[in-house]
Amino acid sequence: MEPLLLDGFVPYPTDVAERYRRVGWWRDETLHEVFFASAGRNPGKTAVVHDDETLTYGDLADRILRVAAGLSGLGIGRGDRVVVHLPNVPAFLIVVYALWEVGAIPIFAPAAHRRTEITNFVERAGARGYVTVAEHDGTDLTALAAELVAAHPGLVTIVLDPGGRGPELDRLLANAPLTHERRSLPQDVALLQTSGGTTGRPKLIPHTHETYWHSVRLSIPLCGIGPHSVQLIAVPICHSMAVRSPGWLGVFASGGTVVLAPNGSPDTAFPLIEKYGVTQASIVPPLVMAWLNSSSIRGKFDLSSLHSLHVGGAKLPREAARRVRPELGAILQQGFGMAEGLVNYNRLDVDEETSVTCQGLPVSPGDELLVIDDDGDPVGPGEPGHLLTRGPSTIRGYFRAPELNASAFTEDGFYRTGDIIRRDERGYITVVGRSKDQINRGGEKVAPEEVENLILAYEGVHDVSVVGIEDRVLGERVKGFVVLREGVDPSTVTLARIRAHLRECGLAAYKMPDALEIVEEFPRTAYGKISKLMQRQA
């Protein structure tokens, strides 16, 4: 079998790839091979719990191979891209592993995404299929699937019921199971992760089996994951934190159990922690705040099984970090990473001050970090600077985005993360902020240009600027500044009407403006550009 040469994928230089394999950072394993090896060791052990459904490793493996046979019968095979647009249900895991089994490439689309984002993924990736649920959070996704087929004849669509079950899944499961064997290579692209961007469209991040498994494999011991682990997945199941930090990939590789929650609210999460003896959970700062500020609910449940709480996706305020251990009884493990690759964790046995103030050390000995000033010169320990990185888990380019890659990556392969950090003498990272205009709303990334373009289509709007403003709970909220056309009555352009317009456009709910201000003009820099810094400070 020859390596899959996927058009639009930026490969690693040959000498770099050979070195990564020679030193053992990249291994001759695919993600689904790792799962099936674990399933072979633990066939009767519980792998997944969701609502009233419990699947053993044997059950899960059988369903994966049956769905893989069904997908193969629909003509989906090696190199085909399939948008997987599902909430936190076992079907997500089954479909993703089944796609890997036939050599296909899942595109991880958050359940909160809507027509704007999904259409972009289908078109830019040249998707062969689309898997979704009939309805999610009040949106009819069956209609979206029909629209996509009308626009892209030949697109294979699979629509499950809102709980991730239904006749279409039953038909796939009715197939005789495919024989598990290698149908893709470790150096093949395994998945397209999605991320918000500053270009107005979500980015597609191509990871190979080698790059992704390297990160997961090294994360497992650093996060204390093993056969005993019971992990709560309370953030979207497709997010990098849920997938590989160490995520369900790490838990399954270790023979542990994954408990799927529809959300991370205390009244949802706490009963699950008690009922299933959850030992580890990964959540974003807004959920940490909700957990900490829910003493009346928390007191009703036994959370003593919770050994560690991994927090990432956005920066956790220090005052909140200091409350985690005494109030929740769990070790706080802060992390800092990006879907593009780099992952950092505080070690579980780190001292208290480091635990609450830092966001970790790089996972891999192969990770290279540069911290530089505005002129490109290295800064000293403890000084803030722009973070650039490259390594065995960090991509060398976005998928089918040559213009973006020219600015996001250096000629020698370093990724410009857009983060401003401090790095101390020990190498520990503290995140200071963002140098890009991207908004981080509770761990969800929002590209201002995407929202601006849609608001500009609203009648009466002359110009718009969208920025992130500080918020104690979410980290940042989305605020829009609008200049009206001459003679337009300001009462006709309200936040409620703008949000209704954006819903009509199919924009995801988390990207909606939280605030709107009508202004006569925008502050500008000496170069004539809109000063978003001044808007954030207004």
XYZ file of C-alpha atoms in Angstrom:
538
model
C 0.000 0.000 0.000
C 1.357 3.423 -0.989
C 0.927 6.541 1.169
C -2.171 8.581 0.337
C -1.213 11.817 -1.396
C -4.058 14.156 -0.509
C -4.327 17.321 -2.581
C -4.194 20.351 -0.302
C -2.201 18.690 2.496
C 1.125 20.326 3.376
C 3.582 17.486 4.125
C 6.468 17.518 6.549
C 9.920 17.769 4.950
C 11.204 14.276 4.189
C 14.239 14.555 6.452
C 12.102 15.805 9.366
C 9.561 12.991 8.955
C 12.344 10.396 8.803
C 13.880 11.791 12.010
C 10.548 11.732 13.848
C 10.107 8.073 12.911
C 13.708 7.143 13.669
C 13.591 8.483 17.247
C 10.196 6.863 17.854
C 8.016 9.964 18.088
C 5.994 8.746 15.123
C 5.024 5.089 15.262
C 3.724 2.520 12.799
C 0.188 2.587 14.216
C -3.119 4.037 13.121
C -5.710 5.414 15.520
C -8.205 2.636 14.905
C -5.524 -0.051 15.218
C -4.780 1.263 18.699
C -8.475 0.985 19.595
C -8.884 -2.539 18.255
C -5.781 -3.690 20.120
C -7.322 -2.357 23.336
C -10.705 -3.905 22.500
C -8.991 -7.255 22.030
C -7.546 -6.997 25.536
C -10.773 -5.761 27.154
C -13.760 -7.190 25.224
C -16.123 -7.367 28.213
C -15.140 -4.100 29.861
C -17.399 -1.037 29.664
C -16.126 1.384 27.024
C -18.933 3.957 26.699
C -21.855 5.072 28.835
C -24.571 7.389 27.522
C -28.068 7.825 28.954
C -29.426 4.307 29.343
C -26.934 2.772 26.910
C -23.761 0.960 27.956
C -21.369 -0.462 25.373
C -18.521 -2.833 26.140
C -15.346 -2.758 24.070
C -16.632 -5.832 22.249
C -19.967 -4.148 21.532
C -18.292 -0.994 20.285
C -15.847 -2.883 18.067
C -18.673 -4.918 16.519
C -20.752 -1.807 15.785
C -17.767 -0.027 14.278
C -17.080 -2.876 11.869
C -20.763 -3.207 10.896
C -21.043 0.523 10.182
C -17.738 0.367 8.301
C -19.234 -2.319 6.064
C -22.273 -0.129 5.481
C -20.159 2.912 4.627
C -18.080 0.839 2.243
C -21.300 -0.314 0.577
C -22.241 3.336 0.072
C -19.009 3.851 -1.834
C -17.025 5.577 0.911
C -13.400 4.517 1.026
C -9.821 5.562 1.431
C -9.238 9.296 1.203
C -12.922 10.282 1.080
C -13.838 13.185 3.355
C -17.005 12.913 5.437
C -18.400 15.698 7.633
C -19.365 14.222 11.015
C -21.814 16.687 12.582
C -23.064 14.958 15.731
C -23.563 15.836 19.406
C -22.157 13.854 22.350
C -23.616 10.458 21.454
C -22.015 7.025 20.926
C -22.798 7.260 17.213
C -20.078 9.882 16.881
C -17.462 7.410 18.089
C -18.871 4.567 16.010
C -18.965 6.601 12.795
C -15.499 8.116 13.258
C -13.820 4.777 13.954
C -15.761 3.198 11.078
C -14.505 5.888 8.724
C -10.945 5.211 9.858
C -11.513 1.502 9.333
C -12.338 2.055 5.639
C -9.539 4.618 5.249
C -11.828 7.654 5.030
C -11.221 11.035 6.664
C -13.762 12.463 9.140
C -14.211 16.223 9.336
C -14.980 17.061 12.961
C -17.845 19.578 12.850
C -19.104 20.876 16.220
C -22.804 20.220 16.763
C -23.326 23.968 17.224
C -22.315 24.671 13.623
C -25.013 25.440 11.103
C -25.477 25.958 7.363
C -22.755 28.572 6.924
C -20.024 26.432 8.441
C -21.178 23.029 7.172
C -21.495 24.234 3.595
C -17.991 25.633 3.820
C -16.618 22.294 5.019
C -18.404 20.311 2.321
C -17.250 22.599 -0.460
C -13.687 23.289 0.624
C -12.895 19.696 1.531
C -14.744 18.187 -1.412
C -16.706 16.032 1.028
C -18.122 12.703 -0.094
C -20.542 12.408 2.821
C -22.378 14.175 5.635
C -23.539 12.543 8.884
C -25.829 14.450 11.242
C -28.912 14.252 13.444
C -32.419 15.228 12.387
C -32.609 18.106 14.835
C -30.265 19.819 17.239
C -30.970 22.666 19.622
C -34.090 23.668 17.698
C -32.536 23.566 14.226
C -33.861 21.235 11.512
C -30.729 19.526 10.198
C -32.691 17.157 7.978
C -33.505 20.192 5.856
C -29.823 21.175 5.809
C -28.880 17.690 4.603
C -31.442 17.992 1.802
C -30.059 21.402 0.809
C -26.545 20.011 0.645
C -27.602 17.099 -1.564
C -29.447 19.462 -3.901
C -26.347 21.608 -4.232
C -23.915 18.685 -4.362
C -25.487 15.705 -6.167
C -23.847 12.475 -5.127
C -23.204 13.588 -1.560
C -23.961 10.661 0.752
C -26.062 11.807 3.717
C -26.861 9.855 6.863
C -29.402 11.469 9.201
C -29.868 9.936 12.652
C -32.541 10.770 15.192
C -31.737 13.513 17.745
C -30.369 10.908 20.156
C -27.947 9.524 17.594
C -29.971 6.407 16.842
C -32.754 5.661 14.335
C -33.484 3.658 11.200
C -30.491 4.877 9.208
C -28.083 3.711 11.907
C -30.008 0.441 12.220
C -29.551 -0.172 8.489
C -25.818 0.333 8.793
C -25.651 -1.953 11.823
C -27.540 -4.669 9.922
C -24.484 -5.279 7.743
C -22.167 -8.197 8.382
C -19.086 -6.762 10.105
C -16.123 -5.849 7.978
C -12.906 -7.691 8.778
C -10.553 -5.423 10.718
C -7.419 -4.871 8.668
C -5.103 -2.054 7.606
C -6.754 0.060 4.898
C -4.756 3.229 5.522
C -1.222 4.055 6.581
C 0.013 5.940 9.656
C 1.276 8.771 7.442
C -2.151 9.225 5.814
C -4.327 12.171 6.866
C -6.570 10.771 9.599
C -8.915 13.684 10.228
C -9.670 17.300 9.510
C -10.065 19.147 12.792
C -11.891 22.471 12.586
C -10.985 25.760 14.175
C -12.199 29.317 14.180
C -9.970 31.669 12.241
C -9.167 35.253 11.454
C -9.794 34.746 7.749
C -13.590 34.802 7.995
C -13.980 31.037 7.582
C -13.275 28.173 9.977
C -9.964 26.503 9.141
C -9.478 22.833 8.317
C -6.568 21.324 10.228
C -5.197 18.088 8.733
C -3.672 15.611 11.178
C -2.158 12.296 10.221
C -2.434 9.189 12.367
C 1.219 9.731 13.299
C 0.863 13.334 14.458
C -2.313 12.756 16.441
C -1.295 9.508 18.104
C 2.037 11.032 19.180
C 0.202 13.707 21.146
C -2.309 11.269 22.643
C 0.295 8.656 23.573
C 2.406 11.147 25.528
C -0.647 12.754 27.145
C -1.878 9.487 28.678
C 0.708 9.155 31.485
C 0.948 12.914 32.077
C -2.791 13.010 32.794
C -2.830 9.837 34.875
C -5.017 7.894 32.449
C -5.138 4.104 32.785
C -7.489 1.088 32.846
C -9.064 2.477 36.010
C -9.991 5.809 34.413
C -13.594 6.920 34.017
C -13.599 10.089 31.944
C -16.492 12.516 31.660
C -16.843 14.073 28.203
C -18.817 17.252 28.934
C -17.404 19.509 26.207
C -18.266 18.908 22.522
C -17.032 15.440 21.640
C -15.269 16.633 18.483
C -13.186 19.324 20.184
C -9.472 18.708 20.434
C -9.662 18.665 24.248
C -12.253 15.869 24.189
C -10.520 13.885 21.461
C -6.831 13.836 22.296
C -5.956 15.699 25.503
C -5.859 12.812 26.261
C -9.550 12.545 25.421
C -11.501 9.503 24.411
C -8.630 8.383 22.184
C -6.404 8.174 25.243
C -9.012 6.504 27.438
C -9.835 3.837 24.853
C -6.139 3.156 24.248
C -5.789 2.560 28.017
C -8.858 0.388 28.466
C -10.789 2.971 30.498
C -14.408 4.109 30.329
C -15.919 7.205 28.695
C -19.103 8.768 30.065
C -20.835 11.047 27.558
C -22.772 14.062 28.836
C -24.932 16.352 26.680
C -23.386 19.345 28.450
C -21.255 20.207 31.439
C -23.762 22.048 33.605
C -23.590 21.052 37.292
C -27.079 19.529 37.323
C -26.047 17.309 34.407
C -22.419 16.546 35.300
C -22.605 16.012 39.071
C -25.124 13.120 39.000
C -22.977 11.385 36.361
C -19.812 11.822 38.420
C -21.503 10.202 41.406
C -23.310 7.429 39.502
C -20.348 6.229 37.433
C -17.452 7.130 39.723
C -15.920 9.578 37.257
C -12.194 9.993 37.941
C -11.246 12.643 35.369
C -12.994 15.390 33.445
C -11.833 18.025 30.985
C -13.796 21.281 30.930
C -13.451 24.927 29.894
C -13.253 27.876 32.340
C -16.942 28.899 32.129
C -17.891 25.403 33.307
C -15.337 25.615 36.100
C -17.040 28.788 37.289
C -20.446 27.110 37.093
C -19.197 24.114 39.083
C -17.592 26.331 41.724
C -20.653 28.550 42.086
C -23.156 25.720 42.485
C -22.690 24.833 46.137
C -26.395 24.116 46.635
C -26.371 21.530 43.812
C -22.880 20.218 44.546
C -23.765 19.378 48.128
C -26.342 16.852 46.969
C -23.814 14.635 45.164
C -20.741 12.632 46.080
C -17.875 13.889 43.900
C -15.120 12.131 45.828
C -14.207 9.874 42.893
C -13.073 12.888 40.855
C -9.280 12.718 40.998
C -8.320 15.424 38.517
C -9.937 18.227 36.592
C -8.227 19.216 33.353
C -8.980 22.810 32.356
C -8.131 24.341 28.996
C -9.592 26.014 25.927
C -9.242 29.473 27.493
C -7.371 30.974 30.413
C -8.700 30.203 33.887
C -8.648 33.214 36.250
C -6.228 32.688 39.122
C -8.839 33.321 41.789
C -10.979 30.547 40.320
C -7.982 28.230 39.947
C -7.211 28.566 43.658
C -10.720 27.373 44.558
C -10.707 24.117 42.572
C -8.791 21.836 44.964
C -10.427 22.979 48.232
C -13.983 23.211 46.852
C -14.159 20.376 44.313
C -11.629 18.079 45.947
C -9.858 17.368 42.635
C -6.357 18.102 41.415
C -6.407 21.043 39.016
C -4.478 20.301 35.841
C -4.306 23.367 33.644
C -3.401 22.918 30.006
C -2.749 25.075 26.989
C -2.884 23.861 23.434
C -4.290 24.344 20.000
C -6.003 22.197 17.417
C -3.004 22.833 15.151
C -0.943 20.562 17.387
C 1.019 21.877 20.369
C -0.219 20.623 23.756
C 1.056 21.651 27.205
C 0.054 20.439 30.675
C 0.944 21.165 34.242
C 2.098 17.879 35.716
C -0.271 16.393 38.278
C 2.300 16.645 41.084
C 3.273 20.274 40.414
C 3.366 22.702 43.341
C 0.242 24.715 44.175
C 1.518 28.079 42.903
C 2.501 26.638 39.528
C -0.814 24.800 39.363
C -2.864 27.990 39.614
C -0.622 30.379 37.657
C 0.835 28.347 34.785
C -0.565 26.454 31.826
C 2.058 23.773 31.520
C 5.080 22.310 29.800
C 5.098 20.912 26.250
C 4.034 17.281 26.027
C 6.672 16.211 23.529
C 10.462 16.432 23.686
C 10.236 17.186 19.986
C 8.214 20.377 20.478
C 10.196 23.491 19.582
C 8.992 26.833 20.989
C 10.112 30.333 20.090
C 8.996 33.341 22.148
C 9.789 36.576 20.323
C 9.080 40.297 20.456
C 7.429 42.389 17.738
C 10.752 42.632 15.881
C 11.245 38.877 15.847
C 13.958 38.802 18.504
C 13.861 36.249 21.348
C 12.662 37.529 24.723
C 14.106 36.514 28.075
C 12.545 34.172 30.656
C 9.432 35.671 32.183
C 9.049 38.311 29.474
C 5.919 38.305 27.266
C 6.317 37.475 23.613
C 4.667 35.965 20.558
C 4.648 32.143 20.529
C 5.828 30.208 17.465
C 6.100 26.437 17.464
C 6.833 23.359 15.396
C 7.149 19.687 16.250
C 5.866 16.152 15.711
C 2.254 17.035 16.576
C 2.038 20.457 14.919
C 0.823 20.726 11.334
C 2.863 22.350 8.590
C -0.114 24.007 6.924
C -3.897 24.290 6.867
C -5.838 22.182 4.370
C -6.318 23.902 1.009
C -5.394 27.347 2.320
C -2.167 28.476 0.598
C -2.701 32.196 1.183
C -3.375 31.688 4.883
C -0.412 29.342 5.182
C 1.913 32.002 3.792
C 1.194 34.199 6.799
C 0.518 31.565 9.473
C 3.730 29.580 8.978
C 7.353 30.605 8.628
C 9.507 29.339 5.778
C 11.216 26.915 8.149
C 7.939 25.449 9.396
C 7.161 27.309 12.606
C 3.471 27.965 13.243
C 2.613 31.503 14.353
C 0.090 30.700 17.045
C -1.157 34.247 17.668
C -0.716 33.722 21.420
C 1.301 35.946 23.707
C 2.931 33.963 26.509
C 5.568 34.109 29.200
C 7.938 31.187 29.694
C 9.833 30.861 32.955
C 13.297 29.415 33.608
C 11.782 25.927 34.010
C 9.987 26.155 30.663
C 6.503 26.523 32.163
C 4.110 28.615 30.093
C 1.762 31.330 31.297
C -0.683 32.635 28.700
C -0.875 36.425 28.563
C -3.293 37.008 25.687
C -3.889 36.913 21.945
C -2.144 38.885 19.257
C -4.774 37.999 16.696
C -8.267 39.445 16.546
C -9.839 36.043 17.039
C -12.334 36.017 19.904
C -12.184 33.247 22.506
C -15.687 32.971 23.923
C -15.548 30.373 26.659
C -13.205 28.178 24.656
C -15.135 28.560 21.389
C -13.226 30.512 18.755
C -15.039 33.223 16.785
C -13.621 34.893 13.671
C -14.775 38.562 13.669
C -14.658 38.832 9.891
C -17.153 35.991 9.454
C -19.697 37.705 11.715
C -18.975 41.130 10.229
C -19.647 39.915 6.701
C -23.065 38.608 7.677
C -24.047 41.718 9.665
C -23.080 43.877 6.704
C -25.833 42.142 4.742
C -28.460 43.482 7.146
C -30.509 46.345 5.762
C -29.446 49.735 7.092
C -25.914 48.742 8.152
C -23.163 50.828 6.593
C -20.161 49.343 8.376
C -19.486 46.952 11.250
C -16.633 45.920 13.477
C -16.789 42.905 15.787
C -14.444 42.535 18.756
C -14.052 40.497 21.907
C -14.687 42.313 25.163
C -13.634 41.080 28.573
C -16.070 38.895 30.484
C -15.467 37.407 33.911
C -17.212 34.116 33.135
C -16.592 33.514 29.422
C -13.229 35.225 29.151
C -14.511 37.227 26.210
C -17.930 38.155 24.827
C -18.739 39.160 21.264
C -19.583 42.821 20.713
C -20.520 44.488 17.471
C -20.010 48.164 16.659
C -22.274 49.345 13.837
C -22.292 52.483 11.698
C -25.725 52.985 10.125
C -26.518 54.159 6.667
C -27.618 57.759 6.385
C -31.214 58.331 7.438
C -31.693 54.922 9.042
C -33.691 54.909 12.278
C -31.462 53.372 15.019
C -34.499 51.655 16.557
C -34.666 49.391 13.487
C -31.156 48.015 14.038
C -31.197 46.356 17.442
C -29.267 43.467 18.961
C -32.352 41.253 18.850
C -32.939 41.959 15.161
C -29.284 41.461 14.260
C -29.251 38.134 16.073
C -32.445 37.053 14.300
C -30.827 37.968 10.975
C -27.715 35.932 11.817
C -29.849 32.924 12.751
C -31.504 33.207 9.340
C -28.023 33.190 7.808
C -27.283 29.912 9.593
C -24.608 31.223 11.953
C -23.760 29.139 15.020
C -25.271 30.446 18.259
C -21.961 30.897 20.082
C -20.799 33.354 17.400
C -23.776 35.682 17.910
C -23.024 39.169 19.272
C -23.689 39.455 22.995
C -23.752 43.249 22.754
C -24.295 45.860 20.060
C -23.433 49.535 19.975
C -24.460 52.049 17.323
C -21.667 54.558 16.665
C -21.114 57.380 14.203
C -17.611 56.286 13.262
C -14.860 53.847 14.220
C -11.590 54.800 15.893
C -8.729 54.374 13.439
C -4.968 53.968 13.571
C -2.496 56.266 11.892
C -2.568 53.894 8.936
C -6.334 54.275 8.508
C -7.214 50.858 9.880
C -9.972 50.318 12.431
C -8.445 50.251 15.906
C -10.023 47.188 17.493
C -7.799 47.720 20.500
C -9.538 51.029 21.216
C -12.927 49.400 20.679
C -12.129 46.676 23.188
C -11.145 49.326 25.724
C -14.213 51.480 25.119
